Amino acid sequence: MNGGWLAPEKVREARKLEMEYLKKQAVYEKRPTSEAFKVTGRKPIPVRWLDTDKGDPTKPNFRSRLVVKDIKAAKSESEQLPQNLLFSSTPPLESMRLLCSLMSTQKLSKRGQKLKLGLWDISRAHFYGIPKRTIYIELPDEDASYTESGEKECGLLMKSMYGTQDAPNIWQSHYTGLLESANIKRGRSNASVFYRESDGTRIVVHGDDFLVLSDSQGLQEIDDLLRSAYELKRLGTLGFEEGDDREIHFLNRLIRVGKHNGRQAVFLEPDRRHVDLLIRELGLETAKGVDTPDVKKSVDQQMLESKSPILGKDLAKTYRSCVMRAAYLSQDRPDISHTVKDLARGMVNPTEAKWSDLKRLGRFLKKYPDFTQIFAEQRMPSSIRVQVDSDHAGCAVTRRSTTGMIALFGAHTLKHASNVQSTISLSTGESEYYALVKGGSTALGIQSLLQDLGLDLPAVVESDSNSAKGTVSRIGLGKARHIQTRYLWLQERVAMNHLKVVHVPGKSNRADALTKSVPGVQMRNTMERSGYLYLTERSKGQMKLLDS
């Protein structure tokens, strides 16, 4: 699983440890194989080992997981599980940013104590749930056995197990029941976000990781609650007080505390290793850096590059791999969002021109490898603000427009995006209206997330287009009869005062930098105004992540 050979003796040790845990948790009971046919009409489901080294040559970390091959494609239509048993929610990235923001914004809990971020990792989370259906599995060679009559035995699952289709859903139901037993309410818009009204404790659950915002007393209560049901690791308590950790790692991101311009702040840094890998895969270790991730191209140049030769098979594979890595990185780096969006459009048939564009992005990252988001102390904002802009018909080949968007909680950015509009606009006003639609849906989504976390704020969408503002302020198509009616829901929401659309001067609209190629000075200014900072050196936390 790690792309290379694994030491057999280390794999055997890891598998032995996993088997010991399976028996300790009583994950399955041994039964005659004939029982499986009698009860389910099918043979036991096969299992397989997944072995990996999650460390590196200097610090190996071998791990083995026994996985059930409960494959959907192997089931007949009558055996397919209902969708409600397969669903398990994942919190949006803005929920993590919102907890960081609230730590710096509210500062104190309802008890008047300092807010802190606690992080827990549940060990082998899927083994805690009880199966909702009868499942028989083949036994691994390490635990193979036979009945007295010589019949081969199988395993009847008593606990949920990795690989079963409904395991994530069962795990989510299990921890939800535990949290609700402590008067912690599950969110309505997202089932993996929780809030307790009595003390203001806020929880975001991502798989088997629990990120909790509360004071010391609240974090200890959560620790006691989780330990009462699970084996776990408490990975850290981020805070400003003596004895608190100054940094934690969540979703391979570094979250740390410090000061910015004399104010206490929480810093969120993307995984720098992706930058290093991109530079290495593109062969740019000795290349000179550039000031912008892309350059503005004329109509003639765009048309010429559309006829560029297609890359060979191996280079095309490298292109797709690098673009996907850059797309993951762009979730935390708005400065490369527009560039990555354009590169992703060439994924099907990458060309030499696109390869050149990708290498320019690599040279930009070579010059600006270290980047952080800053959540500095601020007053509680009075509303959620989402700024939007569009670049009308910016693509000379398809004549499609681009939407740029930045969602703000005070001075803190919660979400950003640069997307190609799916509909071809016939005017600047129309493309700006489609950008408003994108901003409106984002604003309402963040508003719902805030409500799940105990905050109720109005939503405001800001645009520098008076034409788009005029369209959203009326009811119906007017003269723009070609606009699809599926975009008109925004007019209804504005009329019902569910959100507000206001005009903002073009120079104040941060989203402009996410719609097109802009000079380096403008991009850096926009990033600074949006709460981001280019670092001059790699932080100590990133060095620890590299060594982990």
Coordinates of C-alpha atoms in Angstrom, one line a residue:
M1 CA 0.0 0.0 0.0
N2 CA 3.0 2.3 0.2
G3 CA 4.3 1.8 -3.3
G4 CA 7.2 -0.3 -2.3
W5 CA 8.2 -3.6 -0.6
L6 CA 7.4 -4.1 3.0
A7 CA 9.6 -6.0 5.5
P8 CA 7.8 -9.4 6.0
E9 CA 8.7 -9.7 9.7
K10 CA 7.3 -6.2 10.4
V11 CA 4.1 -7.0 8.5
R12 CA 3.7 -10.2 10.6
E13 CA 4.1 -8.2 13.8
A14 CA 1.5 -5.7 12.7
R15 CA -0.9 -8.4 11.7
K16 CA -0.4 -10.2 15.0
L17 CA -1.2 -6.9 16.8
E18 CA -4.4 -6.4 14.8
M19 CA -5.6 -10.0 15.5
E20 CA -5.0 -9.5 19.2
Y21 CA -7.2 -6.4 19.0
L22 CA -9.9 -8.2 17.1
K23 CA -10.1 -10.9 19.7
K24 CA -10.0 -8.3 22.6
Q25 CA -13.0 -6.5 21.1
A26 CA -14.8 -9.7 20.3
V27 CA -15.4 -8.5 16.7
Y28 CA -16.6 -11.9 15.5
E29 CA -17.7 -15.3 16.8
K30 CA -16.6 -18.5 15.0
R31 CA -19.4 -20.5 13.4
P32 CA -19.6 -23.4 11.0
T33 CA -19.5 -22.2 7.3
S34 CA -22.7 -24.2 6.6
E35 CA -24.5 -21.8 9.0
A36 CA -23.6 -18.9 6.7
F37 CA -25.3 -20.6 3.7
K38 CA -28.3 -21.6 5.9
V39 CA -28.9 -18.1 7.2
T40 CA -27.9 -15.8 4.3
G41 CA -28.0 -18.2 1.3
R42 CA -24.5 -17.1 0.5
K43 CA -20.9 -18.1 1.3
P44 CA -19.0 -15.9 3.9
I45 CA -17.7 -12.6 2.6
P46 CA -13.9 -12.8 1.8
V47 CA -11.4 -10.6 3.8
R48 CA -8.0 -9.3 2.9
W49 CA -5.1 -7.6 4.7
L50 CA -4.1 -4.0 3.9
D51 CA -0.6 -3.5 5.0
T52 CA 1.3 -0.2 4.9
D53 CA 4.2 1.7 6.4
K54 CA 2.9 5.0 7.5
G55 CA 6.3 6.2 8.5
D56 CA 9.5 6.6 6.4
P57 CA 12.8 4.6 6.1
T58 CA 14.2 6.3 9.3
K59 CA 11.0 6.0 11.3
P60 CA 8.9 3.1 10.1
N61 CA 5.4 2.8 11.3
F62 CA 3.9 -0.5 10.1
R63 CA 0.1 -0.9 10.3
S64 CA -2.2 -3.7 9.2
R65 CA -5.9 -3.7 8.9
L66 CA -8.2 -6.7 8.2
V67 CA -10.8 -5.5 5.7
V68 CA -14.1 -7.2 4.7
K69 CA -14.5 -7.2 0.9
D70 CA -18.2 -6.2 1.1
I71 CA -18.2 -4.8 -2.5
K72 CA -21.4 -3.2 -3.9
A73 CA -20.7 -4.5 -7.4
A74 CA -20.8 -8.1 -6.1
K75 CA -24.3 -7.8 -4.8
S76 CA -27.5 -8.4 -6.8
E77 CA -30.1 -5.6 -7.0
S78 CA -32.1 -7.2 -4.2
E79 CA -29.1 -7.4 -1.9
Q80 CA -28.1 -3.7 -2.3
L81 CA -28.3 -1.7 0.9
P82 CA -30.6 1.3 1.2
Q83 CA -28.9 4.6 0.8
N84 CA -29.7 5.7 4.3
L85 CA -27.5 2.9 5.7
L86 CA -24.5 4.0 3.5
F87 CA -24.5 7.7 4.2
S88 CA -22.0 9.1 6.7
S89 CA -21.4 12.9 6.7
T90 CA -18.1 14.7 6.6
P91 CA -17.8 18.2 8.0
P92 CA -16.9 20.9 5.5
L93 CA -13.5 22.5 5.8
E94 CA -15.1 25.8 6.8
S95 CA -16.2 24.1 10.1
M96 CA -12.5 23.7 11.1
R97 CA -11.8 27.3 10.1
L98 CA -14.8 28.5 12.0
L99 CA -13.6 26.8 15.3
C100 CA -10.2 28.5 14.8
S101 CA -12.0 31.8 14.2
L102 CA -14.2 31.5 17.2
M103 CA -11.3 30.8 19.4
S104 CA -9.8 34.2 18.5
T105 CA -13.2 36.0 18.3
Q106 CA -15.0 34.9 21.4
K107 CA -11.8 34.2 23.4
L108 CA -13.7 33.3 26.6
S109 CA -16.2 30.5 27.3
K110 CA -19.6 31.0 29.0
R111 CA -17.8 30.3 32.2
G112 CA -15.4 33.1 31.6
Q113 CA -12.5 30.8 31.0
K114 CA -10.0 30.8 28.0
L115 CA -11.2 28.9 25.0
K116 CA -9.0 26.1 23.7
L117 CA -8.9 23.6 20.9
G118 CA -8.7 19.9 21.9
L119 CA -8.0 17.0 19.5
W120 CA -8.7 13.3 20.0
D121 CA -8.1 10.3 17.8
I122 CA -10.3 7.2 18.3
S123 CA -8.4 3.9 17.9
R124 CA -10.0 1.5 15.4
A125 CA -13.3 3.4 15.4
H126 CA -15.3 1.0 13.2
F127 CA -15.0 -1.8 15.8
Y128 CA -17.3 -0.1 18.3
G129 CA -20.6 -0.2 16.3
I130 CA -23.1 -3.1 16.3
P131 CA -23.9 -4.5 12.9
K132 CA -27.5 -3.8 11.7
R133 CA -27.5 -6.9 9.5
T134 CA -26.2 -10.5 9.7
I135 CA -22.8 -10.8 8.2
Y136 CA -20.6 -13.8 7.9
I137 CA -16.9 -13.4 6.9
E138 CA -14.1 -15.8 6.0
L139 CA -11.5 -16.1 8.7
P140 CA -8.0 -14.9 8.0
D141 CA -5.2 -17.5 7.8
E142 CA -3.9 -16.2 11.1
D143 CA -7.1 -17.4 12.8
A144 CA -8.3 -20.3 10.6
S145 CA -10.0 -23.2 12.4
Y146 CA -12.3 -26.2 11.9
T147 CA -15.2 -27.8 13.8
E148 CA -14.8 -31.1 15.5
S149 CA -16.4 -32.7 12.4
G150 CA -13.7 -31.1 10.2
E151 CA -15.9 -28.3 8.7
K152 CA -14.1 -25.1 8.1
E153 CA -15.3 -22.2 10.3
C154 CA -16.2 -18.6 9.4
G155 CA -16.9 -15.6 11.6
L156 CA -20.3 -14.0 12.5
L157 CA -19.7 -10.3 13.0
M158 CA -20.7 -9.0 16.4
K159 CA -19.1 -5.6 15.9
S160 CA -18.8 -3.4 12.8
M161 CA -15.7 -4.0 10.7
Y162 CA -13.6 -2.1 8.2
G163 CA -14.7 -2.8 4.6
T164 CA -18.4 -3.4 5.3
Q165 CA -20.5 -0.9 3.4
D166 CA -22.4 0.4 6.3
A167 CA -19.5 0.6 8.8
P168 CA -19.1 4.5 8.5
N169 CA -22.8 5.0 9.1
I170 CA -22.8 2.6 12.1
W171 CA -19.8 4.4 13.6
Q172 CA -21.5 7.8 13.1
S173 CA -24.6 6.6 14.8
H174 CA -22.6 5.2 17.7
Y175 CA -20.6 8.4 18.5
T176 CA -23.7 10.5 17.9
G177 CA -25.6 8.6 20.6
L178 CA -22.7 9.0 23.0
L179 CA -22.6 12.8 22.5
E180 CA -26.3 13.2 22.7
S181 CA -26.3 11.3 26.0
A182 CA -24.3 14.3 27.4
N183 CA -26.8 16.9 26.1
I184 CA -24.6 17.7 23.1
K185 CA -26.9 18.4 20.2
R186 CA -26.2 17.3 16.6
G187 CA -26.4 19.9 13.9
R188 CA -29.3 20.0 11.5
S189 CA -27.4 20.9 8.4
N190 CA -24.4 18.7 9.1
A191 CA -24.6 15.5 11.1
S192 CA -20.9 15.6 12.2
V193 CA -21.1 19.0 13.9
F194 CA -22.3 19.3 17.5
Y195 CA -23.1 22.0 20.1
R196 CA -23.9 22.1 23.8
E197 CA -25.9 25.1 24.8
S198 CA -25.1 24.9 28.5
D199 CA -21.4 25.7 28.2
G200 CA -20.9 26.5 24.5
T201 CA -18.8 23.5 23.7
R202 CA -18.5 23.0 19.9
I203 CA -17.4 19.7 18.3
V204 CA -16.4 18.8 14.7
V205 CA -16.0 15.1 14.0
H206 CA -14.0 14.0 10.9
G207 CA -14.0 10.2 10.7
D208 CA -12.4 9.2 13.9
D209 CA -10.9 12.6 14.8
F210 CA -12.7 14.9 17.3
L211 CA -11.8 18.6 17.2
V212 CA -13.4 20.4 20.2
L213 CA -13.6 24.1 21.1
S214 CA -14.3 24.7 24.8
D215 CA -12.6 25.8 28.0
S216 CA -10.4 23.4 30.1
Q217 CA -13.4 22.1 32.1
G218 CA -15.4 21.5 28.9
L219 CA -12.5 19.7 27.3
Q220 CA -12.0 17.5 30.3
E221 CA -15.7 16.5 30.3
I222 CA -15.4 15.6 26.6
D223 CA -12.2 13.6 27.4
D224 CA -14.0 11.7 30.2
L225 CA -17.0 11.0 27.9
L226 CA -15.0 9.6 25.0
R227 CA -12.8 7.5 27.3
S228 CA -15.9 6.0 28.9
A229 CA -16.7 4.3 25.5
Y230 CA -13.5 4.3 23.4
E231 CA -9.8 3.6 23.4
L232 CA -8.2 6.9 22.2
K233 CA -5.3 9.2 22.0
R234 CA -5.6 12.8 23.1
L235 CA -3.4 14.5 20.6
G236 CA -3.2 17.9 22.1
T237 CA -4.8 21.0 23.7
L238 CA -4.1 24.2 21.8
G239 CA -4.2 27.3 23.8
F240 CA -2.4 30.4 25.1
E241 CA -2.2 29.4 28.8
E242 CA 0.8 27.8 30.5
G243 CA 0.8 24.0 29.9
D244 CA -1.2 24.3 26.7
D245 CA 0.2 23.0 23.4
R246 CA 1.2 25.7 21.0
E247 CA 0.5 23.6 18.0
I248 CA -1.6 20.6 16.9
H249 CA -2.0 18.7 13.6
F250 CA -5.5 18.1 12.2
L251 CA -6.2 16.7 8.7
N252 CA -2.5 17.0 8.0
R253 CA -2.8 20.8 8.6
L254 CA -0.8 22.6 11.2
I255 CA -2.9 24.7 13.7
R256 CA -0.7 26.8 16.0
V257 CA -1.1 29.9 18.2
G258 CA 1.1 33.0 18.4
K259 CA 0.9 36.7 17.9
H260 CA 0.3 38.8 14.8
N261 CA 0.8 42.5 14.8
G262 CA 0.7 42.5 18.6
R263 CA -2.5 40.5 18.8
Q264 CA -3.0 36.9 19.8
A265 CA -3.9 34.7 16.8
V266 CA -4.5 31.2 15.6
F267 CA -2.5 30.2 12.5
L268 CA -3.6 27.5 10.0
E269 CA -1.0 26.2 7.6
P270 CA -1.5 23.7 4.8
D271 CA 0.7 20.6 4.5
R272 CA 4.0 22.0 3.1
R273 CA 4.9 18.4 1.9
H274 CA 2.6 18.8 -1.1
V275 CA 4.6 21.8 -2.3
D276 CA 7.9 19.9 -2.0
L277 CA 6.4 16.9 -3.8
L278 CA 5.1 19.1 -6.6
I279 CA 8.5 20.8 -7.1
R280 CA 10.2 17.4 -7.1
E281 CA 7.8 15.7 -9.5
L282 CA 8.1 18.6 -11.9
G283 CA 11.9 18.6 -11.7
L284 CA 12.1 22.2 -10.5
E285 CA 14.5 21.7 -7.6
T286 CA 17.0 24.1 -9.1
A287 CA 14.5 26.3 -11.0
K288 CA 14.1 30.0 -10.4
G289 CA 10.8 31.2 -8.8
V290 CA 8.3 33.5 -10.4
D291 CA 6.0 36.1 -8.9
T292 CA 2.6 34.9 -10.1
P293 CA 1.1 31.4 -10.5
D294 CA -0.1 32.2 -14.1
V295 CA -0.1 35.0 -16.7
K296 CA -2.8 36.8 -18.5
K297 CA -3.2 35.4 -22.1
S298 CA -4.6 37.2 -25.1
V299 CA -7.4 35.8 -27.2
D300 CA -5.0 34.8 -30.0
Q301 CA -2.7 33.1 -27.5
Q302 CA -5.5 31.1 -26.0
M303 CA -6.8 30.0 -29.4
L304 CA -3.2 29.0 -30.4
E305 CA -2.7 27.0 -27.2
S306 CA -6.0 25.1 -27.7
K307 CA -4.3 23.4 -30.7
S308 CA -1.2 22.4 -28.7
P309 CA 0.0 18.8 -29.1
I310 CA -1.4 16.3 -26.5
L311 CA 1.1 14.9 -24.0
G312 CA 2.4 11.4 -24.1
K313 CA 0.9 8.7 -21.8
D314 CA 3.5 8.9 -19.0
L315 CA 3.7 12.7 -19.0
A316 CA -0.1 13.0 -19.0
K317 CA -0.2 10.7 -16.0
T318 CA 2.3 13.0 -14.2
Y319 CA 0.2 16.0 -15.2
R320 CA -3.0 14.6 -13.7
S321 CA -1.2 13.5 -10.5
C322 CA 0.3 17.0 -10.0
V323 CA -2.9 18.9 -10.8
M324 CA -4.8 16.8 -8.3
R325 CA -2.1 17.4 -5.6
A326 CA -2.3 21.2 -6.5
A327 CA -6.1 21.0 -6.2
Y328 CA -5.8 19.6 -2.7
L329 CA -3.4 22.3 -1.8
S330 CA -5.6 25.0 -3.3
Q331 CA -8.2 24.3 -0.6
D332 CA -6.0 26.2 1.8
R333 CA -4.3 28.5 -0.7
P334 CA -6.7 31.0 -2.5
D335 CA -3.7 32.5 -4.3
I336 CA -3.5 29.4 -6.6
S337 CA -7.2 28.6 -6.9
H338 CA -7.7 30.3 -10.3
T339 CA -4.6 28.7 -11.8
V340 CA -5.6 25.2 -10.5
K341 CA -9.1 25.7 -11.9
D342 CA -7.7 26.3 -15.4
L343 CA -5.2 23.4 -15.1
A344 CA -8.0 21.0 -14.1
R345 CA -9.9 21.8 -17.3
G346 CA -7.0 20.1 -19.2
M347 CA -7.2 16.8 -17.2
V348 CA -8.9 14.7 -19.9
N349 CA -6.3 15.5 -22.7
P350 CA -3.4 17.4 -21.2
T351 CA -1.4 19.4 -23.8
E352 CA 2.1 20.7 -23.9
A353 CA 0.7 24.2 -23.3
K354 CA -1.0 23.0 -20.1
W355 CA 2.2 21.3 -19.0
S356 CA 4.0 24.6 -19.4
D357 CA 1.3 26.3 -17.3
L358 CA 1.7 23.6 -14.6
K359 CA 5.4 24.2 -14.4
R360 CA 4.9 27.9 -13.9
L361 CA 2.6 27.1 -11.0
G362 CA 5.5 24.9 -9.6
R363 CA 7.9 27.8 -10.0
F364 CA 5.5 30.1 -8.1
L365 CA 5.3 27.6 -5.3
K366 CA 9.1 27.4 -5.4
K367 CA 9.2 31.1 -4.6
Y368 CA 6.3 31.1 -2.1
P369 CA 6.3 27.6 -0.5
D370 CA 5.2 28.6 3.0
F371 CA 1.8 30.1 3.5
T372 CA -0.5 30.5 6.5
Q373 CA -4.0 31.7 7.3
I374 CA -4.3 34.1 10.3
F375 CA -7.2 34.2 12.7
A376 CA -6.3 37.3 14.8
E377 CA -8.3 38.6 17.7
Q378 CA -11.4 40.4 16.5
R379 CA -14.9 41.5 17.6
M380 CA -17.8 39.3 17.0
P381 CA -19.0 40.2 13.4
S382 CA -22.6 41.3 12.9
S383 CA -23.1 39.2 9.7
I384 CA -21.7 36.6 7.4
R385 CA -20.3 38.3 4.3
V386 CA -19.7 36.6 1.0
Q387 CA -18.0 38.6 -1.8
V388 CA -18.4 37.5 -5.4
D389 CA -17.1 38.5 -8.8
S390 CA -16.9 37.2 -12.3
D391 CA -14.7 37.4 -15.3
H392 CA -17.1 37.5 -18.3
A393 CA -16.3 35.1 -21.1
G394 CA -12.7 34.9 -19.8
C395 CA -12.1 31.7 -21.7
A396 CA -11.7 32.6 -25.4
V397 CA -12.1 28.9 -26.5
T398 CA -15.4 28.1 -24.7
R399 CA -16.5 31.7 -23.9
R400 CA -17.4 30.6 -20.4
S401 CA -17.1 32.9 -17.4
T402 CA -15.4 32.3 -14.1
T403 CA -16.9 32.9 -10.6
G404 CA -14.7 34.0 -7.8
M405 CA -15.9 33.9 -4.2
I406 CA -14.6 34.6 -0.7
A407 CA -16.8 34.0 2.4
L408 CA -15.8 36.1 5.5
F409 CA -16.5 35.9 9.2
G410 CA -15.4 39.3 10.2
A411 CA -11.8 39.6 8.9
H412 CA -11.4 35.8 8.8
T413 CA -11.9 33.8 5.5
L414 CA -14.0 30.7 6.0
K415 CA -14.3 29.6 2.3
H416 CA -13.0 30.5 -1.1
A417 CA -13.6 29.3 -4.6
S418 CA -12.8 29.8 -8.3
N419 CA -15.2 28.0 -10.6
V420 CA -16.1 27.9 -14.3
Q421 CA -19.7 28.8 -14.8
S422 CA -21.7 25.9 -16.3
T423 CA -23.9 28.2 -18.4
I424 CA -22.5 30.5 -21.1
S425 CA -23.5 34.1 -20.3
L426 CA -24.6 36.6 -22.9
S427 CA -23.6 39.7 -20.9
T428 CA -21.4 40.8 -18.0
G429 CA -24.5 41.4 -15.9
E430 CA -25.7 37.9 -16.5
S431 CA -22.3 36.3 -15.5
E432 CA -22.3 38.5 -12.4
Y433 CA -25.8 37.3 -11.5
Y434 CA -24.6 33.7 -11.7
A435 CA -21.8 34.6 -9.4
L436 CA -24.4 36.0 -7.0
V437 CA -26.2 32.7 -7.1
K438 CA -23.0 30.9 -6.1
G439 CA -22.4 33.4 -3.3
G440 CA -26.0 33.1 -2.1
S441 CA -25.9 29.3 -1.8
T442 CA -22.6 29.5 0.0
A443 CA -23.9 32.2 2.4
L444 CA -26.9 30.2 3.3
G445 CA -24.8 27.1 3.8
I446 CA -22.4 28.9 6.2
Q447 CA -25.4 30.5 8.0
S448 CA -26.8 27.0 8.6
L449 CA -23.3 25.8 9.9
L450 CA -23.2 28.7 12.3
Q451 CA -26.7 27.9 13.6
D452 CA -25.5 24.3 14.2
L453 CA -22.7 25.8 16.3
G454 CA -25.0 28.0 18.3
L455 CA -24.7 31.3 16.4
D456 CA -27.4 33.0 14.4
L457 CA -26.2 35.7 12.0
P458 CA -27.7 37.4 8.9
A459 CA -26.1 36.6 5.5
V460 CA -25.0 39.3 3.2
V461 CA -23.7 38.8 -0.4
E462 CA -21.5 41.6 -1.8
S463 CA -21.0 42.3 -5.5
D464 CA -19.6 45.2 -7.5
S465 CA -22.2 44.8 -10.3
N466 CA -25.2 47.1 -10.1
S467 CA -26.8 45.1 -13.0
A468 CA -26.7 41.8 -11.1
K469 CA -28.0 43.5 -8.0
G470 CA -30.9 44.8 -10.0
T471 CA -31.7 41.4 -11.4
V472 CA -31.7 39.7 -8.0
S473 CA -33.8 42.5 -6.5
R474 CA -36.8 41.8 -8.8
I475 CA -39.0 38.8 -9.3
G476 CA -38.9 37.0 -12.7
L477 CA -36.8 37.0 -15.8
G478 CA -37.6 40.5 -17.1
K479 CA -35.9 41.0 -20.5
A480 CA -33.4 38.3 -19.8
R481 CA -35.8 35.5 -20.8
H482 CA -33.0 33.1 -21.7
I483 CA -31.8 32.7 -18.1
Q484 CA -32.8 29.2 -16.8
T485 CA -35.4 29.4 -14.1
R486 CA -33.3 27.2 -11.8
Y487 CA -31.3 30.3 -11.0
L488 CA -34.2 32.4 -9.9
W489 CA -34.5 30.9 -6.4
L490 CA -32.1 33.6 -5.3
Q491 CA -34.7 36.3 -6.1
E492 CA -37.2 34.5 -3.8
R493 CA -34.7 34.2 -1.0
V494 CA -33.8 38.0 -1.2
A495 CA -37.5 38.9 -1.3
M496 CA -38.1 36.8 1.8
N497 CA -35.2 38.5 3.6
H498 CA -33.3 35.2 4.0
L499 CA -30.2 37.1 2.8
K500 CA -29.3 40.5 1.6
V501 CA -27.4 41.6 -1.6
V502 CA -25.4 44.8 -1.4
H503 CA -23.1 46.7 -3.6
V504 CA -19.4 46.9 -2.8
P505 CA -16.8 49.0 -4.7
G506 CA -14.6 47.0 -7.2
K507 CA -11.4 47.9 -5.3
S508 CA -12.8 46.4 -2.1
N509 CA -14.0 43.2 -3.7
R510 CA -11.4 40.5 -2.8
A511 CA -13.1 37.9 -5.1
D512 CA -11.7 39.8 -8.1
A513 CA -8.3 38.1 -7.7
L514 CA -9.9 34.7 -8.0
T515 CA -11.5 35.2 -11.4
K516 CA -8.5 35.9 -13.6
S517 CA -4.7 36.3 -13.7
V518 CA -3.6 39.3 -11.7
P519 CA -0.2 40.9 -11.0
G520 CA 1.7 39.6 -8.0
V521 CA 1.4 42.8 -6.1
Q522 CA -2.4 42.7 -6.4
M523 CA -2.6 39.0 -5.4
R524 CA -0.4 39.6 -2.3
N525 CA -2.5 42.6 -1.3
T526 CA -5.7 40.6 -1.7
M527 CA -4.2 37.7 0.4
E528 CA -3.2 40.1 3.2
R529 CA -6.6 41.7 3.3
S530 CA -8.2 38.2 3.4
G531 CA -6.1 37.2 6.4
Y532 CA -3.3 35.2 4.7
L533 CA 0.4 35.7 4.9
Y534 CA 3.4 34.4 2.9
L535 CA 6.0 33.1 5.3
T536 CA 9.7 33.6 4.9
E537 CA 10.7 30.2 6.4
R538 CA 9.2 26.9 7.2
S539 CA 7.6 26.8 10.7
K540 CA 8.8 24.3 13.4
G541 CA 5.5 22.6 13.2
Q542 CA 5.9 21.9 9.5
M543 CA 9.3 20.4 10.3
K544 CA 7.7 18.0 12.8
L545 CA 5.1 17.0 10.3
L546 CA 7.9 16.3 7.8
D547 CA 9.6 14.1 10.4
S548 CA 6.4 12.3 11.5

